[in-house]
mmCIF file of C-alpha atoms in Angstrom:
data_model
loop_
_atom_site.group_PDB
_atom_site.id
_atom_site.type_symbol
_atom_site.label_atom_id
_atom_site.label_comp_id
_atom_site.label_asym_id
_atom_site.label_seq_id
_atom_site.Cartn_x
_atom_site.Cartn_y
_atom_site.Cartn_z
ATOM 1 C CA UNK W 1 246.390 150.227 157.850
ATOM 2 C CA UNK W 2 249.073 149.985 160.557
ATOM 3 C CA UNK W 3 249.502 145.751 161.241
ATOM 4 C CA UNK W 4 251.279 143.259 161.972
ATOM 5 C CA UNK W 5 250.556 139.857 159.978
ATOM 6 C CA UNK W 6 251.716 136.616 160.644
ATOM 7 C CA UNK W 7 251.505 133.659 158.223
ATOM 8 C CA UNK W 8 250.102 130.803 158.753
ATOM 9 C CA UNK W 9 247.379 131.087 160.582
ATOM 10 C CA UNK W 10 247.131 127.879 161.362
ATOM 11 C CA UNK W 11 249.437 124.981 161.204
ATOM 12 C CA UNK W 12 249.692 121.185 161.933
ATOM 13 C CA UNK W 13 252.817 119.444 161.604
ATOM 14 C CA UNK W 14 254.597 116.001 162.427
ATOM 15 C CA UNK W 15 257.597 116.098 165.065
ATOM 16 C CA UNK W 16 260.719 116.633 163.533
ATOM 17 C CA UNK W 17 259.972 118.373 160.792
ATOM 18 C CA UNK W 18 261.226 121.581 160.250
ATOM 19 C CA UNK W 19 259.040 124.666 159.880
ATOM 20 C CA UNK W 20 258.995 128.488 159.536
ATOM 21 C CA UNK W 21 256.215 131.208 160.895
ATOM 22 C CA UNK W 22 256.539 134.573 159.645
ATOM 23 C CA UNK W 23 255.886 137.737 160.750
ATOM 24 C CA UNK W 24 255.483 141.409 159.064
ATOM 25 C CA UNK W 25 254.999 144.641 160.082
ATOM 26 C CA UNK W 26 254.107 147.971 158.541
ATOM 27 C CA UNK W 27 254.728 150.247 161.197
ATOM 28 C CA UNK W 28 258.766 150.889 161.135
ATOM 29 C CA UNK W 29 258.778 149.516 164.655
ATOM 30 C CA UNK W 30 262.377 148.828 165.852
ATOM 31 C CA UNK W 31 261.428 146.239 168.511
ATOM 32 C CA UNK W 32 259.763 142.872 167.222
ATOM 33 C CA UNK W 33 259.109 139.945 169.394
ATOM 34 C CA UNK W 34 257.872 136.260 169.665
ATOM 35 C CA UNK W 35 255.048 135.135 172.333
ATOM 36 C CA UNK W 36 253.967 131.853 173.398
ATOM 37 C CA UNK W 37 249.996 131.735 174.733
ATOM 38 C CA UNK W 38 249.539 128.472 176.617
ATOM 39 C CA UNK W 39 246.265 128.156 178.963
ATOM 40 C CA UNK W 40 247.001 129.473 182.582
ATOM 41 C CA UNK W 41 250.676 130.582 182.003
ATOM 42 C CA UNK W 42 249.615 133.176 179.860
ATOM 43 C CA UNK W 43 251.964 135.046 177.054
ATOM 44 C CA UNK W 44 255.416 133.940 177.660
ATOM 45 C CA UNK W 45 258.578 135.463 175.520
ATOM 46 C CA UNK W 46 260.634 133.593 173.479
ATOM 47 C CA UNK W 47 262.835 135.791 171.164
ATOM 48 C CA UNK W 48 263.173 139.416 170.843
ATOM 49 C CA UNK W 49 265.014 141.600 168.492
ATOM 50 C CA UNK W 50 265.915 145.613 169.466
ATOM 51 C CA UNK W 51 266.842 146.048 165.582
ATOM 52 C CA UNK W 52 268.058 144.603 162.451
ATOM 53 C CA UNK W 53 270.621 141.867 162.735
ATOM 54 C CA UNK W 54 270.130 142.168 166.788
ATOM 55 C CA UNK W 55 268.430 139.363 168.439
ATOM 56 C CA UNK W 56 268.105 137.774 172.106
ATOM 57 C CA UNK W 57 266.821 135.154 173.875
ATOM 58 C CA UNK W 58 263.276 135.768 176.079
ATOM 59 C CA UNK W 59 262.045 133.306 178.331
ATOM 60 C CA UNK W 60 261.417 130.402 176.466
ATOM 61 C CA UNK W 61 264.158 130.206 173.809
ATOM 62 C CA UNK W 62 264.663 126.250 173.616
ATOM 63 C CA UNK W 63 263.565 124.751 170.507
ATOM 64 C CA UNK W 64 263.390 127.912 168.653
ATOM 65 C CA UNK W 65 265.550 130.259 166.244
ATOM 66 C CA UNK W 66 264.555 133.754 164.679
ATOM 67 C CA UNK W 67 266.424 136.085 162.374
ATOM 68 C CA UNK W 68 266.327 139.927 161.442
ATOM 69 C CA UNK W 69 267.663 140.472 158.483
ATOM 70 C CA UNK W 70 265.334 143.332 156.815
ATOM 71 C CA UNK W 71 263.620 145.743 160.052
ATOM 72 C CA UNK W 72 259.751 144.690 159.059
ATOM 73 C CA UNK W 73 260.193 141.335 159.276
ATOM 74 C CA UNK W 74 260.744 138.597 162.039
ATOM 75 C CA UNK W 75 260.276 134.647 161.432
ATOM 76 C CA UNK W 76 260.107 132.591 164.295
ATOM 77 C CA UNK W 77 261.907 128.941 162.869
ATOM 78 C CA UNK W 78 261.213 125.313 164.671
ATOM 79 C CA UNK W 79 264.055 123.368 163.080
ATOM 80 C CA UNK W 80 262.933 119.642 164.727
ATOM 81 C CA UNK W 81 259.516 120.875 166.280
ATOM 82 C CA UNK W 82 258.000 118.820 169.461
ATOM 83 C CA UNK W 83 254.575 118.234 171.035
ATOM 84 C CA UNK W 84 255.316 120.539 173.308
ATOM 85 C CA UNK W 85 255.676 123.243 170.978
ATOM 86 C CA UNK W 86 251.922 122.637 170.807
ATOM 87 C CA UNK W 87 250.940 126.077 171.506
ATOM 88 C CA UNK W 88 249.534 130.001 170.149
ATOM 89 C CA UNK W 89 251.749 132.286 169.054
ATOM 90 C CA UNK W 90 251.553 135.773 168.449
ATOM 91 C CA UNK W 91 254.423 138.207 167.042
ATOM 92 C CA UNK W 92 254.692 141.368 168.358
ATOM 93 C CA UNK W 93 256.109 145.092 166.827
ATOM 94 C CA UNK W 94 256.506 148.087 169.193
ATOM 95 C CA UNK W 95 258.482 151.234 168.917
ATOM 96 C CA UNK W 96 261.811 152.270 171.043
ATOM 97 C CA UNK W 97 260.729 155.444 171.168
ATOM 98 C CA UNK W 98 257.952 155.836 173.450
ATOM 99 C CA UNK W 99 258.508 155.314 177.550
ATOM 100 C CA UNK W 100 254.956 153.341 177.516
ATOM 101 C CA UNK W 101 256.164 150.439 175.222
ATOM 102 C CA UNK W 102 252.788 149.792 173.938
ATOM 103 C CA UNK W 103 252.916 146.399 171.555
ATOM 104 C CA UNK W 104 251.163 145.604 168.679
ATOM 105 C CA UNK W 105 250.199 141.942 168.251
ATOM 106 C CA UNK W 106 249.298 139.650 165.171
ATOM 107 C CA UNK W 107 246.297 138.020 164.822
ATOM 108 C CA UNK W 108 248.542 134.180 165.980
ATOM 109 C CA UNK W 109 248.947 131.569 164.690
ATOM 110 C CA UNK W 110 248.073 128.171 166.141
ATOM 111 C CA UNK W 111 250.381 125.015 166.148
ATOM 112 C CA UNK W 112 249.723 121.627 166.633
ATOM 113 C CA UNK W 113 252.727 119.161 166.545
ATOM 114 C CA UNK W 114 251.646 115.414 166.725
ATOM 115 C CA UNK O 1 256.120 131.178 188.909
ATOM 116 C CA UNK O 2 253.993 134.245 187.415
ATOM 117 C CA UNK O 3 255.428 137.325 188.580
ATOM 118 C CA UNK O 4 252.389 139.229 188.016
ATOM 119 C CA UNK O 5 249.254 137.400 189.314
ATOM 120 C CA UNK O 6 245.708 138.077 187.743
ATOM 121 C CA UNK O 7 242.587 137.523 189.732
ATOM 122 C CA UNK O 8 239.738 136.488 189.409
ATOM 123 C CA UNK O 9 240.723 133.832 186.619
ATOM 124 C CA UNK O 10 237.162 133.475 185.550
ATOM 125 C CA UNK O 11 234.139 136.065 185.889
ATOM 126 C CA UNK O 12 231.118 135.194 184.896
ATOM 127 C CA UNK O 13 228.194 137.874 185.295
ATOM 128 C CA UNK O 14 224.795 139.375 184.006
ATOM 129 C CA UNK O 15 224.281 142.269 181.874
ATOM 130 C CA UNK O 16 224.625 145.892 183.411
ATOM 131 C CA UNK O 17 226.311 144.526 186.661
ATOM 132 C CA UNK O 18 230.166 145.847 187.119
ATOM 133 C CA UNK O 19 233.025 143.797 187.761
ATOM 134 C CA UNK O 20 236.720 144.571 188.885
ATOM 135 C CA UNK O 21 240.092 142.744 187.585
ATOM 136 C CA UNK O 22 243.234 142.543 190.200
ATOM 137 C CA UNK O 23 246.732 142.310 188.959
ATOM 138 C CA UNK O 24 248.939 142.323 191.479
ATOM 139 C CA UNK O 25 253.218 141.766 191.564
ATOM 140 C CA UNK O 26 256.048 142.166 194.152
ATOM 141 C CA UNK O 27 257.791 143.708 191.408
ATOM 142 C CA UNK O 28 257.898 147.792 190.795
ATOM 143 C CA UNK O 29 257.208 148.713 187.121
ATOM 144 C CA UNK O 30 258.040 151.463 184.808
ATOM 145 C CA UNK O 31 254.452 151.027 183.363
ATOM 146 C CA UNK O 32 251.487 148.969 183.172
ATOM 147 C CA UNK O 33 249.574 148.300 180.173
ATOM 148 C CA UNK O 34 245.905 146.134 180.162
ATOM 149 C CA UNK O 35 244.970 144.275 176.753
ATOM 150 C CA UNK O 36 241.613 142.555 175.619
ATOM 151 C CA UNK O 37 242.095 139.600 173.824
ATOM 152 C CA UNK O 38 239.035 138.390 171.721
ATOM 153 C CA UNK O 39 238.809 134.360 170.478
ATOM 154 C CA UNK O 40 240.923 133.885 167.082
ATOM 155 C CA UNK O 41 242.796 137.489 167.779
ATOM 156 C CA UNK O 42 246.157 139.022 169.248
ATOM 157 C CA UNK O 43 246.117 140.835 172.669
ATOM 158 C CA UNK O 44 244.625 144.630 171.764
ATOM 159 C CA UNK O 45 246.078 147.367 174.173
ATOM 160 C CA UNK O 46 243.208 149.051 175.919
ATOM 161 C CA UNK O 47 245.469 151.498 178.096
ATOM 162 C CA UNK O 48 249.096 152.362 179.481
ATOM 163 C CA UNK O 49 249.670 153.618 183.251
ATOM 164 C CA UNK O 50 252.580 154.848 184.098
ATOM 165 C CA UNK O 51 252.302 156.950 187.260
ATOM 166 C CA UNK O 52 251.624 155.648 190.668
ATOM 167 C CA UNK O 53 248.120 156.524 192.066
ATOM 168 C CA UNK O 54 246.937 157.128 188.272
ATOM 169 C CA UNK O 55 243.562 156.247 186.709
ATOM 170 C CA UNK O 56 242.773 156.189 183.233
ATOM 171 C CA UNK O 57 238.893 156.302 182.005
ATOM 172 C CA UNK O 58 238.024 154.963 178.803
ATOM 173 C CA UNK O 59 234.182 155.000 178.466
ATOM 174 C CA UNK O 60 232.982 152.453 181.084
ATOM 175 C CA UNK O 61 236.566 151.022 182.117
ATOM 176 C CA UNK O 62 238.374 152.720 184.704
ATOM 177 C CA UNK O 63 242.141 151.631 185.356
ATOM 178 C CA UNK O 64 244.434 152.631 188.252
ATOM 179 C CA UNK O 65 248.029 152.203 188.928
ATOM 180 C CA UNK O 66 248.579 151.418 192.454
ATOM 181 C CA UNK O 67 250.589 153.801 194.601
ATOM 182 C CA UNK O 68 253.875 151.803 194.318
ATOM 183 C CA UNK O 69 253.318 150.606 191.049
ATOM 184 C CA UNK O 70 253.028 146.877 192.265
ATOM 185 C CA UNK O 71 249.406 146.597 190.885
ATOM 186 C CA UNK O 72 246.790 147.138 188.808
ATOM 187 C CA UNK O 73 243.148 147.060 188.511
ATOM 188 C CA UNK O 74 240.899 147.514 185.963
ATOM 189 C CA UNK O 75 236.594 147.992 187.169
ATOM 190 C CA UNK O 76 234.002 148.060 184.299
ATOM 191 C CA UNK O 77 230.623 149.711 185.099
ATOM 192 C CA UNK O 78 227.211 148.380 183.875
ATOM 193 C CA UNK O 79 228.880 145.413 181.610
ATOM 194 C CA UNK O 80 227.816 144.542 178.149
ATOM 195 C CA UNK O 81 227.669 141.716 176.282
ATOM 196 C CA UNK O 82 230.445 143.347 174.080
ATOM 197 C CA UNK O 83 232.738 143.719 176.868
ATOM 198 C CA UNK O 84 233.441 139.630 176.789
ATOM 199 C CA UNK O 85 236.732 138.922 176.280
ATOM 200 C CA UNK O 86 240.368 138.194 178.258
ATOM 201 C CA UNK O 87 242.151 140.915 180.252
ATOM 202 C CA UNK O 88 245.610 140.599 180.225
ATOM 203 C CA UNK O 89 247.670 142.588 182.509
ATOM 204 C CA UNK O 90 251.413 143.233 181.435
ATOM 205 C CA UNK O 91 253.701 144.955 183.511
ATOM 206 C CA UNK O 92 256.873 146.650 181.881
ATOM 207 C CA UNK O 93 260.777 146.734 183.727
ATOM 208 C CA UNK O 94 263.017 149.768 182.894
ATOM 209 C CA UNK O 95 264.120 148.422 179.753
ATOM 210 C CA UNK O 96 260.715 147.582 178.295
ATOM 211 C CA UNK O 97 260.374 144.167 178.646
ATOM 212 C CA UNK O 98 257.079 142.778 179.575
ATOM 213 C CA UNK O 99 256.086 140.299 181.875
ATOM 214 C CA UNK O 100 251.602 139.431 181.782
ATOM 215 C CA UNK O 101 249.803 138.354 183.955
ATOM 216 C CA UNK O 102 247.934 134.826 182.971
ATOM 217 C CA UNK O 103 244.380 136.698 181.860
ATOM 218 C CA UNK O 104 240.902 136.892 183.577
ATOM 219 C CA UNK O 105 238.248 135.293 181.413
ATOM 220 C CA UNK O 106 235.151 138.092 181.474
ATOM 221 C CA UNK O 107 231.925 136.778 180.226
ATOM 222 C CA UNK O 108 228.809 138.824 180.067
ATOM 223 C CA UNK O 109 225.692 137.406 179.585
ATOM 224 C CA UNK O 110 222.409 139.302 178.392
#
């Protein structure tokens, strides 16, 4: 089945203390990205990545990191997380071949920094 | 500041009525995809526009691309219970990137 998973699912962490959310997919997608769901801003960017080893900044980028190193996977990192990380997130997979850039989504993963 | 602004936020409405979603931008996009989102679950694409003036039917949902492809808007006919969920607009630049819209919050009631 063509997905893309995200571990954990749920998370709840002190500030300051370093954590890592992955992401896979099984689809061969080139383009993977990182979403933020907050209530009434709606999914914001943070990082994307057009291929292995090539990553940029969305629009929310402070506070996080991500890496490509292998093409079906994409961890989003918090090295000293804050409340205001307090948030949904979902990773996203899509193909670079196809004009409608359709995305496929994980199923999130909720964080709660205290 | 949303680029792409949903409305309504919130719809609330009985059984078999129909309802319409509005997304609307200043911005001109290469194409404009709607989503679903369902509590506990990632945003699942419902259908892509991508010419101006189209409409797409999928069952009871009709979508249309506005002429200028500056908005959106999705109409369902004769809602169902199952049809609950969040719309998400999300409108895509030349180079793919997507900018959504903040969601309308459909709830159907038997």
């Amino acid at each position: 089945e063509a997905q893309v998973t995200q571990n954990p699912r749920y998370l709840i962490t002190v500030t300051g203390k370093k954590l890592t959310v992955t992401c896979s997919q099984n689809m061969n997608h080139e383009y993977m990205s990182w979403y933020r769901q907050d209530p009434g801003l709606g999914l914001r960017q943070i990082y994307y990545s057009m291929n292995v080893e090539v990553t940029d900044k969305g629009d929310v980028p402070e506070g996080y990191k991500v890496s490509r190193k292998e093409k079906r996977n994409f961890p989003l990192i918090l090295e000293s997380p804050s409340p205001n990380q307090t948030s949904l997130y979902f990773c996203a997979s899509r193909s670079t071949g196809t004009l409608a850039y359709e995305q496929y989504f994980g199923p999130g993963t909720r964080l709660t920094v205290t | 500041t949303q680029l792409l602004e949903q409305s309504p936020q919130f719809l609330s409405i009985q059984e078999g009525e129909n309802l319409t979603v509005y997304c609307n931008s200043s911005s001109v996009f290469s194409s404009l995809q709607w989503y679903r989102q369902e509590p506990g679950e990632g945003p699942v694409l419902l259908v892509t526009v991508v010419t101006g003036g189209e409409v797409k039917k999928l069952k009871r949902l009709t979508f249309q691309f506005g002429d200028a492809r500056k908005d959106s808007s999705l109409h369902i006919t004769a809602a169902q219970p199952g049809d609950t969920g969040l719309y998400l607009c999300a409108g895509a630049d030349s180079w793919g990137k997507l900018q959504f819209g903040a969601g309308t919050q459909v709830v159907v009631t038997p």
